[in-house]
Amino acid sequence: MSDMRPNATERQKRAFGLLLRRLSENASLSQEQNVLRDQLYQLASSGQFEQAFDINHQLLLEIGNAHSAAEGAAEGTEQDDEQIPAEPPARFLSRLFKRRQVTGPNIPAIVQSRERQLTTLALDRAVLLGMSGQPGEASGLLDKLMDARGDDLDNHIAEDIFEAALGLADLSGSDERRQQVLRARMAFYFDLALEFGDDEKLNTALQAAETLHCDLAGLDDVNDQPDAIWTNANMMRLFGQRHERTELLRGASDLLTRAAQILRKSGKIQNSYDMVLEQLDAEVGLASLMGDTSELSSISNRLRDIVDLPDTMVTTETRGQARYALGSCLAKQADIDGKIVTLRKSFGYFEAAAKQFADIGMEARELKSLRDLAMAKLTAAELLALNTDSLDTDLILAKRYNAEAELLQQQLSARLG
């Protein structure tokens, strides 16, 4: 494998050409407005950016006036003849970003069309800022535009923003900014995929992850890079657990197994066990979906083996995470088989995990372990109380577990403020 990327100068030249071409693409404007935009393109081509900014501002104001009138008509409110004042572009765009979203199935087509036009012209301005040597201002405008318009995916607005952001990052020669954009693109599509169970968005996120890791490693193929494998596997695992997709959980487990093997072969034993824990988490999710208590029991045994490994093979953090995973596995097994004895076993592992995380200053994980301990005790109390064959001692134990869980929850609430 070799670095197939163009050098900085070549990438900047290519980015300038791509950004310039963006200014000539169709923006669904009127004929007169397209003539103005063509002038903007010609001015930018010859480096006359001040005049190009003036035309962009003029177009923004024209479309903004028309858009305000269309919004008012859609809402049934009367509009007067007053036009948007010729305010500075920054103030106008700031007000544009604060306006509510007007996308959706019940919004008139003309309003959605003007929404797209405004976004295109705001993107034009960001491109002009970057091409005229103002990368900070361009990035700030793109970030605001992403926050305000990023969820209108039907019109490909988000992808247009990311493409412009990548072009501007390349133009500035900033690898750090380019990688920030690539990370943001990956996270954006994965968040959407996870929220809506959208396979297409998940595939886009996975492709974005590959692009990011190729860029980070300077390689054209990252199939044997553990970090890249983990990123994809983690997204597949989280998606599979949230939306109960067994094939994704199996795929994630296979990928993580391969990553652990690569790390082990390269002598990174401790890192390999981090991957093993991730892989076992995927298997726990799969076994839980299948209701397979025997498989969960088998996974518990494997997790105990990791807990018992010497310090030379696992870090303190990994051991704590293994204890937490073991407690979770036992709790999930008890959810299926309803055995109080299985659930009780989880208590000690959650407690030990919380203590270990506290010792190394990992408060978030400590609190998560304590929350799950409280939930396990509440569940145990309910199982004992609902069992018609319970003895008096069981009922006393149920009250004790319930009291301990409530105390834990109070302590957690106090710590969280």
Coordinates of C-alpha atoms in Angstrom, one line a residue:
M1 CA 0.0 0.0 0.0
S2 CA 1.2 3.5 -0.7
D3 CA 0.1 7.1 -0.3
M4 CA -1.9 7.8 -3.4
R5 CA -3.1 11.3 -2.4
P6 CA -2.0 14.4 -4.4
N7 CA 0.5 16.7 -2.7
A8 CA -0.7 19.9 -1.0
T9 CA -0.1 22.1 -4.1
E10 CA -1.9 19.7 -6.5
R11 CA -4.8 19.4 -4.0
Q12 CA -5.1 23.1 -3.7
K13 CA -5.2 23.6 -7.4
R14 CA -7.8 20.9 -7.9
A15 CA -9.9 22.3 -5.0
F16 CA -9.8 25.8 -6.5
G17 CA -11.1 24.4 -9.8
L18 CA -13.9 22.4 -8.2
L19 CA -15.0 25.3 -6.0
L20 CA -15.0 27.6 -9.0
R21 CA -17.1 25.1 -11.0
R22 CA -19.5 25.0 -8.1
L23 CA -20.3 28.7 -8.6
S24 CA -21.4 27.9 -12.2
E25 CA -23.7 25.0 -11.3
N26 CA -27.5 25.4 -11.6
A27 CA -29.1 27.1 -8.6
S28 CA -32.7 27.1 -9.8
L29 CA -32.8 30.9 -10.0
S30 CA -34.7 33.1 -12.5
Q31 CA -33.2 33.8 -15.8
E32 CA -32.2 37.3 -14.7
Q33 CA -30.7 36.0 -11.5
N34 CA -28.8 33.3 -13.3
V35 CA -27.2 36.1 -15.5
L36 CA -26.0 37.8 -12.3
R37 CA -24.7 34.5 -11.0
D38 CA -22.8 33.9 -14.2
Q39 CA -21.2 37.4 -13.7
L40 CA -20.3 36.3 -10.2
Y41 CA -18.5 33.2 -11.6
Q42 CA -16.6 35.3 -14.2
L43 CA -15.5 37.8 -11.5
A44 CA -14.4 35.0 -9.2
S45 CA -12.5 33.4 -12.1
S46 CA -10.5 36.6 -12.6
G47 CA -10.0 37.2 -8.9
Q48 CA -12.4 40.2 -8.6
F49 CA -13.9 39.0 -5.4
E50 CA -15.2 42.3 -4.0
Q51 CA -17.5 42.7 -7.0
A52 CA -18.5 39.0 -6.7
F53 CA -19.4 39.5 -3.1
D54 CA -21.6 42.4 -4.0
I55 CA -23.5 40.3 -6.5
N56 CA -23.9 37.5 -4.0
H57 CA -25.3 39.9 -1.5
Q58 CA -27.8 41.3 -4.0
L59 CA -29.0 37.8 -4.9
L60 CA -29.4 36.9 -1.2
L61 CA -31.5 40.0 -0.6
E62 CA -33.7 39.4 -3.6
I63 CA -34.4 35.8 -2.8
G64 CA -34.8 36.6 0.9
N65 CA -37.5 39.2 0.1
A66 CA -39.3 36.7 -2.1
H67 CA -38.9 33.9 0.5
S68 CA -40.4 36.0 3.3
A69 CA -43.4 36.8 1.1
A70 CA -43.8 33.1 0.3
E71 CA -43.6 32.1 3.9
G72 CA -46.2 34.7 4.9
A73 CA -48.5 33.4 2.2
A74 CA -48.0 29.8 3.4
E75 CA -48.9 30.9 6.9
G76 CA -51.9 33.0 5.8
T77 CA -50.4 36.2 7.2
E78 CA -50.6 39.5 5.4
Q79 CA -47.4 41.0 4.0
D80 CA -46.8 44.7 3.5
D81 CA -44.7 46.1 0.7
E82 CA -41.7 46.7 2.8
Q83 CA -38.6 44.9 1.5
I84 CA -35.7 43.5 3.5
P85 CA -33.3 46.4 4.1
A86 CA -29.9 46.3 2.4
E87 CA -28.2 45.2 5.6
P88 CA -24.7 43.9 5.8
P89 CA -24.4 40.2 4.6
A90 CA -23.2 38.9 8.0
R91 CA -26.3 40.3 9.7
F92 CA -28.6 39.1 7.0
L93 CA -27.2 35.6 7.1
S94 CA -27.3 35.5 10.9
R95 CA -31.1 36.3 10.7
L96 CA -31.5 33.7 8.0
F97 CA -30.0 31.0 10.2
K98 CA -32.3 31.9 13.1
R99 CA -35.4 31.4 10.9
R100 CA -37.3 28.3 11.4
Q101 CA -37.0 25.4 9.1
V102 CA -39.6 25.4 6.3
T103 CA -39.1 21.9 4.9
G104 CA -41.5 19.1 5.0
P105 CA -44.4 17.5 3.1
N106 CA -46.9 20.2 4.1
I107 CA -44.8 23.1 3.0
P108 CA -45.6 24.7 -0.5
A109 CA -43.1 23.8 -3.2
I110 CA -42.3 27.4 -3.9
V111 CA -41.2 27.9 -0.3
Q112 CA -39.0 24.8 -0.3
S113 CA -37.6 26.0 -3.7
R114 CA -36.6 29.3 -2.2
E115 CA -35.1 27.6 0.8
R116 CA -32.8 25.7 -1.5
Q117 CA -31.9 28.9 -3.4
L118 CA -31.0 30.7 -0.2
T119 CA -28.8 27.8 0.9
T120 CA -27.1 27.6 -2.4
L121 CA -26.3 31.4 -2.3
A122 CA -25.1 31.1 1.3
L123 CA -22.8 28.3 0.1
D124 CA -21.6 30.5 -2.7
R125 CA -20.6 33.1 -0.2
A126 CA -18.7 30.6 1.8
V127 CA -16.8 29.5 -1.3
L128 CA -16.0 33.1 -2.2
L129 CA -14.7 33.7 1.3
G130 CA -12.4 30.7 1.0
M131 CA -11.2 31.5 -2.5
S132 CA -10.5 35.1 -1.5
G133 CA -8.2 34.0 1.4
Q134 CA -10.6 34.1 4.3
P135 CA -10.7 30.4 5.4
G136 CA -11.8 31.1 9.0
E137 CA -14.8 33.1 7.9
A138 CA -15.7 30.5 5.3
S139 CA -15.5 27.7 7.9
G140 CA -17.6 29.6 10.4
L141 CA -20.3 30.3 7.8
L142 CA -20.4 26.6 6.7
D143 CA -20.7 25.5 10.4
K144 CA -23.7 27.8 10.9
L145 CA -25.2 26.7 7.7
M146 CA -24.8 23.1 8.6
D147 CA -26.5 23.7 12.0
A148 CA -29.4 25.6 10.4
R149 CA -30.0 23.5 7.3
G150 CA -28.4 20.2 7.8
D151 CA -31.5 18.1 8.3
D152 CA -33.0 18.9 4.9
L153 CA -31.5 15.8 3.3
D154 CA -34.1 15.4 0.5
N155 CA -32.5 18.3 -1.3
H156 CA -29.0 17.1 -0.8
I157 CA -28.2 20.3 1.1
A158 CA -26.1 18.5 3.7
E159 CA -23.9 16.8 1.1
D160 CA -23.5 20.1 -0.8
I161 CA -22.3 21.7 2.5
F162 CA -19.8 18.9 3.2
E163 CA -18.5 19.0 -0.4
A164 CA -17.9 22.7 -0.2
A165 CA -16.3 22.3 3.3
L166 CA -13.9 19.7 2.0
G167 CA -13.0 21.8 -1.0
L168 CA -12.3 24.8 1.2
A169 CA -10.2 22.7 3.5
D170 CA -8.2 21.4 0.6
L171 CA -7.8 25.0 -0.7
S172 CA -6.5 26.1 2.6
G173 CA -4.1 23.2 2.7
S174 CA -5.2 22.2 6.2
D175 CA -5.2 18.5 6.8
E176 CA -6.6 19.1 10.2
R177 CA -9.7 21.0 8.9
R178 CA -10.2 18.4 6.2
Q179 CA -10.2 15.6 8.7
Q180 CA -12.6 17.6 10.9
V181 CA -15.0 17.8 8.0
L182 CA -14.7 14.1 7.2
R183 CA -15.4 13.2 10.9
A184 CA -18.4 15.5 11.0
R185 CA -19.8 14.0 7.8
M186 CA -19.4 10.5 9.2
A187 CA -21.0 11.4 12.5
F188 CA -23.8 13.3 10.8
Y189 CA -24.9 10.4 8.7
F190 CA -24.4 7.8 11.5
D191 CA -26.6 9.9 13.9
L192 CA -29.3 10.0 11.3
A193 CA -29.0 6.3 10.6
L194 CA -29.1 5.4 14.3
E195 CA -32.1 7.6 14.9
F196 CA -34.2 6.5 12.0
G197 CA -32.9 3.0 11.3
D198 CA -31.9 4.0 7.8
D199 CA -29.7 1.5 6.1
E200 CA -28.7 3.9 3.3
K201 CA -27.5 6.5 5.8
L202 CA -25.5 3.8 7.6
N203 CA -23.8 2.8 4.4
T204 CA -23.0 6.5 3.7
A205 CA -21.5 6.7 7.2
L206 CA -19.4 3.6 6.7
Q207 CA -18.1 5.0 3.4
A208 CA -17.3 8.3 5.1
A209 CA -15.4 6.4 7.8
E210 CA -13.3 4.6 5.2
T211 CA -12.5 8.0 3.5
L212 CA -11.5 9.5 6.9
H213 CA -9.2 6.6 7.8
C214 CA -7.6 6.5 4.4
D215 CA -6.9 10.2 4.8
L216 CA -5.6 9.8 8.4
A217 CA -3.3 6.9 7.4
G218 CA -2.2 8.3 4.1
L219 CA -3.2 5.1 2.4
D220 CA -5.6 4.1 -0.3
D221 CA -6.6 0.9 1.5
V222 CA -7.3 0.5 5.3
N223 CA -8.8 -2.9 5.4
D224 CA -6.0 -4.1 7.7
Q225 CA -5.9 -1.0 9.9
P226 CA -7.4 -1.9 13.4
D227 CA -8.6 1.7 14.0
A228 CA -10.5 1.7 10.7
I229 CA -12.0 -1.8 11.3
W230 CA -13.1 -0.7 14.8
T231 CA -14.8 2.4 13.6
N232 CA -16.9 0.5 11.1
A233 CA -17.6 -2.4 13.5
N234 CA -18.6 0.0 16.2
M235 CA -21.2 1.7 14.0
M236 CA -22.5 -1.7 12.9
R237 CA -22.7 -2.9 16.5
L238 CA -24.5 0.2 17.8
F239 CA -27.0 0.2 14.8
G240 CA -27.6 -3.6 15.2
Q241 CA -28.3 -3.3 18.9
R242 CA -30.6 -0.3 18.6
H243 CA -32.6 -1.7 15.6
E244 CA -32.3 -5.4 16.4
R245 CA -30.3 -6.4 13.3
T246 CA -28.7 -9.7 13.8
E247 CA -26.7 -9.7 10.5
L248 CA -25.0 -6.4 11.5
L249 CA -24.2 -7.7 15.0
R250 CA -22.6 -10.8 13.4
G251 CA -20.7 -8.7 10.9
A252 CA -19.4 -6.4 13.7
S253 CA -18.3 -9.4 15.7
D254 CA -16.4 -10.8 12.8
L255 CA -14.7 -7.5 12.1
L256 CA -13.7 -7.0 15.7
T257 CA -12.3 -10.5 15.8
R258 CA -10.1 -9.7 12.8
A259 CA -8.9 -6.5 14.4
A260 CA -8.0 -8.3 17.6
Q261 CA -6.0 -10.8 15.6
I262 CA -4.1 -8.1 13.7
L263 CA -3.2 -6.4 17.0
R264 CA -2.1 -9.6 18.6
K265 CA 0.1 -10.5 15.6
S266 CA 1.8 -7.0 15.9
G267 CA 2.5 -7.6 19.6
K268 CA -0.2 -5.2 20.9
I269 CA -1.7 -7.7 23.3
Q270 CA -3.4 -5.2 25.6
N271 CA -5.0 -3.4 22.7
S272 CA -6.2 -6.7 21.3
Y273 CA -8.2 -7.4 24.4
D274 CA -9.9 -4.1 24.1
M275 CA -11.1 -5.3 20.7
V276 CA -12.1 -8.7 22.2
L277 CA -14.3 -6.9 24.7
E278 CA -16.0 -4.9 21.9
Q279 CA -16.5 -8.2 20.0
L280 CA -18.0 -9.9 23.0
D281 CA -20.4 -6.9 23.5
A282 CA -21.6 -7.5 19.9
E283 CA -22.1 -11.2 20.7
V284 CA -24.0 -10.4 23.9
G285 CA -26.4 -8.2 21.8
L286 CA -26.8 -11.0 19.3
A287 CA -27.4 -13.7 21.9
S288 CA -29.9 -11.4 23.7
L289 CA -31.9 -10.9 20.5
M290 CA -31.9 -14.7 19.9
G291 CA -32.9 -15.4 23.6
D292 CA -29.9 -17.7 23.8
T293 CA -29.1 -18.1 27.5
S294 CA -26.5 -20.9 26.9
E295 CA -24.6 -18.6 24.6
L296 CA -24.8 -15.8 27.2
S297 CA -23.5 -18.2 29.8
S298 CA -20.6 -19.1 27.5
I299 CA -19.8 -15.4 26.9
S300 CA -19.8 -14.8 30.7
N301 CA -17.1 -17.5 31.1
R302 CA -15.0 -15.8 28.4
L303 CA -15.4 -12.4 30.2
R304 CA -14.3 -14.0 33.5
D305 CA -11.2 -15.2 31.8
I306 CA -10.3 -11.6 30.8
V307 CA -11.0 -10.3 34.3
D308 CA -8.5 -12.9 35.6
L309 CA -5.7 -12.0 33.1
P310 CA -2.4 -10.7 34.5
D311 CA -1.6 -6.9 34.4
T312 CA 0.9 -7.5 31.6
M313 CA -2.0 -8.5 29.3
V314 CA -4.8 -6.1 30.2
T315 CA -4.9 -2.5 31.4
T316 CA -6.8 -1.5 34.6
E317 CA -9.4 0.2 32.4
T318 CA -9.9 -2.9 30.3
R319 CA -10.3 -5.1 33.5
G320 CA -12.9 -2.6 34.8
Q321 CA -14.7 -2.7 31.4
A322 CA -14.6 -6.5 31.5
R323 CA -16.2 -6.6 34.9
Y324 CA -18.8 -4.2 33.8
A325 CA -19.5 -6.2 30.6
L326 CA -19.7 -9.4 32.7
G327 CA -22.3 -7.7 35.0
S328 CA -24.3 -6.6 31.9
C329 CA -24.1 -10.1 30.4
L330 CA -25.5 -11.7 33.6
A331 CA -28.2 -9.1 33.9
K332 CA -29.3 -9.8 30.3
Q333 CA -29.3 -13.5 30.9
A334 CA -31.5 -13.0 33.9
D335 CA -33.9 -10.9 31.8
I336 CA -34.4 -14.0 29.7
D337 CA -34.4 -16.9 32.2
G338 CA -35.8 -14.9 35.1
K339 CA -33.4 -16.5 37.5
I340 CA -32.7 -14.4 40.6
V341 CA -29.5 -16.3 41.2
T342 CA -28.1 -15.1 37.9
L343 CA -29.1 -11.5 38.5
R344 CA -27.5 -11.5 42.0
K345 CA -24.1 -12.5 40.4
S346 CA -24.2 -9.3 38.4
F347 CA -24.2 -7.1 41.6
G348 CA -20.6 -7.9 42.5
Y349 CA -19.3 -7.2 39.0
F350 CA -21.1 -3.9 38.7
E351 CA -19.7 -2.9 42.1
A352 CA -16.2 -4.0 41.3
A353 CA -16.3 -2.2 37.9
A354 CA -17.5 1.0 39.6
K355 CA -14.7 0.9 42.2
Q356 CA -12.1 0.2 39.5
F357 CA -13.3 3.1 37.3
A358 CA -13.3 5.4 40.4
D359 CA -9.7 4.5 41.2
I360 CA -8.5 5.6 37.8
G361 CA -10.7 8.7 37.6
M362 CA -13.2 7.5 35.0
E363 CA -16.2 9.0 36.6
A364 CA -18.7 8.6 33.7
R365 CA -18.1 4.9 33.6
E366 CA -18.2 4.7 37.4
L367 CA -21.6 6.3 37.4
K368 CA -22.9 4.1 34.6
S369 CA -21.8 1.0 36.5
L370 CA -23.6 2.3 39.6
R371 CA -26.8 3.1 37.6
D372 CA -26.8 -0.4 36.2
L373 CA -26.2 -1.8 39.7
A374 CA -29.2 0.1 41.0
M375 CA -31.4 -1.2 38.1
A376 CA -30.3 -4.7 38.7
K377 CA -31.2 -4.5 42.4
L378 CA -34.6 -3.0 41.5
T379 CA -35.2 -5.8 39.1
A380 CA -34.2 -8.4 41.7
A381 CA -36.6 -6.8 44.2
E382 CA -39.4 -7.0 41.7
L383 CA -38.7 -10.7 40.8
L384 CA -38.7 -11.7 44.5
A385 CA -41.8 -9.7 45.3
L386 CA -43.8 -11.0 42.3
N387 CA -42.9 -14.7 43.0
T388 CA -45.9 -16.2 44.6
D389 CA -43.7 -19.0 46.1
S390 CA -41.4 -16.5 47.8
L391 CA -40.7 -17.1 51.5
D392 CA -40.8 -14.4 54.1
T393 CA -37.0 -14.2 53.9
D394 CA -37.3 -13.5 50.2
L395 CA -39.7 -10.7 50.8
I396 CA -37.3 -9.2 53.4
L397 CA -34.5 -9.5 50.8
A398 CA -36.7 -7.8 48.2
K399 CA -37.2 -4.8 50.5
R400 CA -33.5 -4.7 51.2
Y401 CA -32.6 -4.6 47.5
N402 CA -35.3 -2.0 46.8
A403 CA -33.9 0.2 49.6
E404 CA -30.3 -0.2 48.4
A405 CA -31.4 0.7 44.9
E406 CA -33.2 3.8 46.0
L407 CA -30.2 4.9 48.1
L408 CA -27.9 4.4 45.1
Q409 CA -30.2 6.5 42.9
Q410 CA -30.3 9.3 45.5
Q411 CA -26.5 9.3 45.7
L412 CA -26.2 9.4 41.9
S413 CA -28.7 12.3 41.7
A414 CA -26.7 14.2 44.4
R415 CA -23.4 13.7 42.5
L416 CA -24.9 14.8 39.2
G417 CA -26.2 17.9 40.9

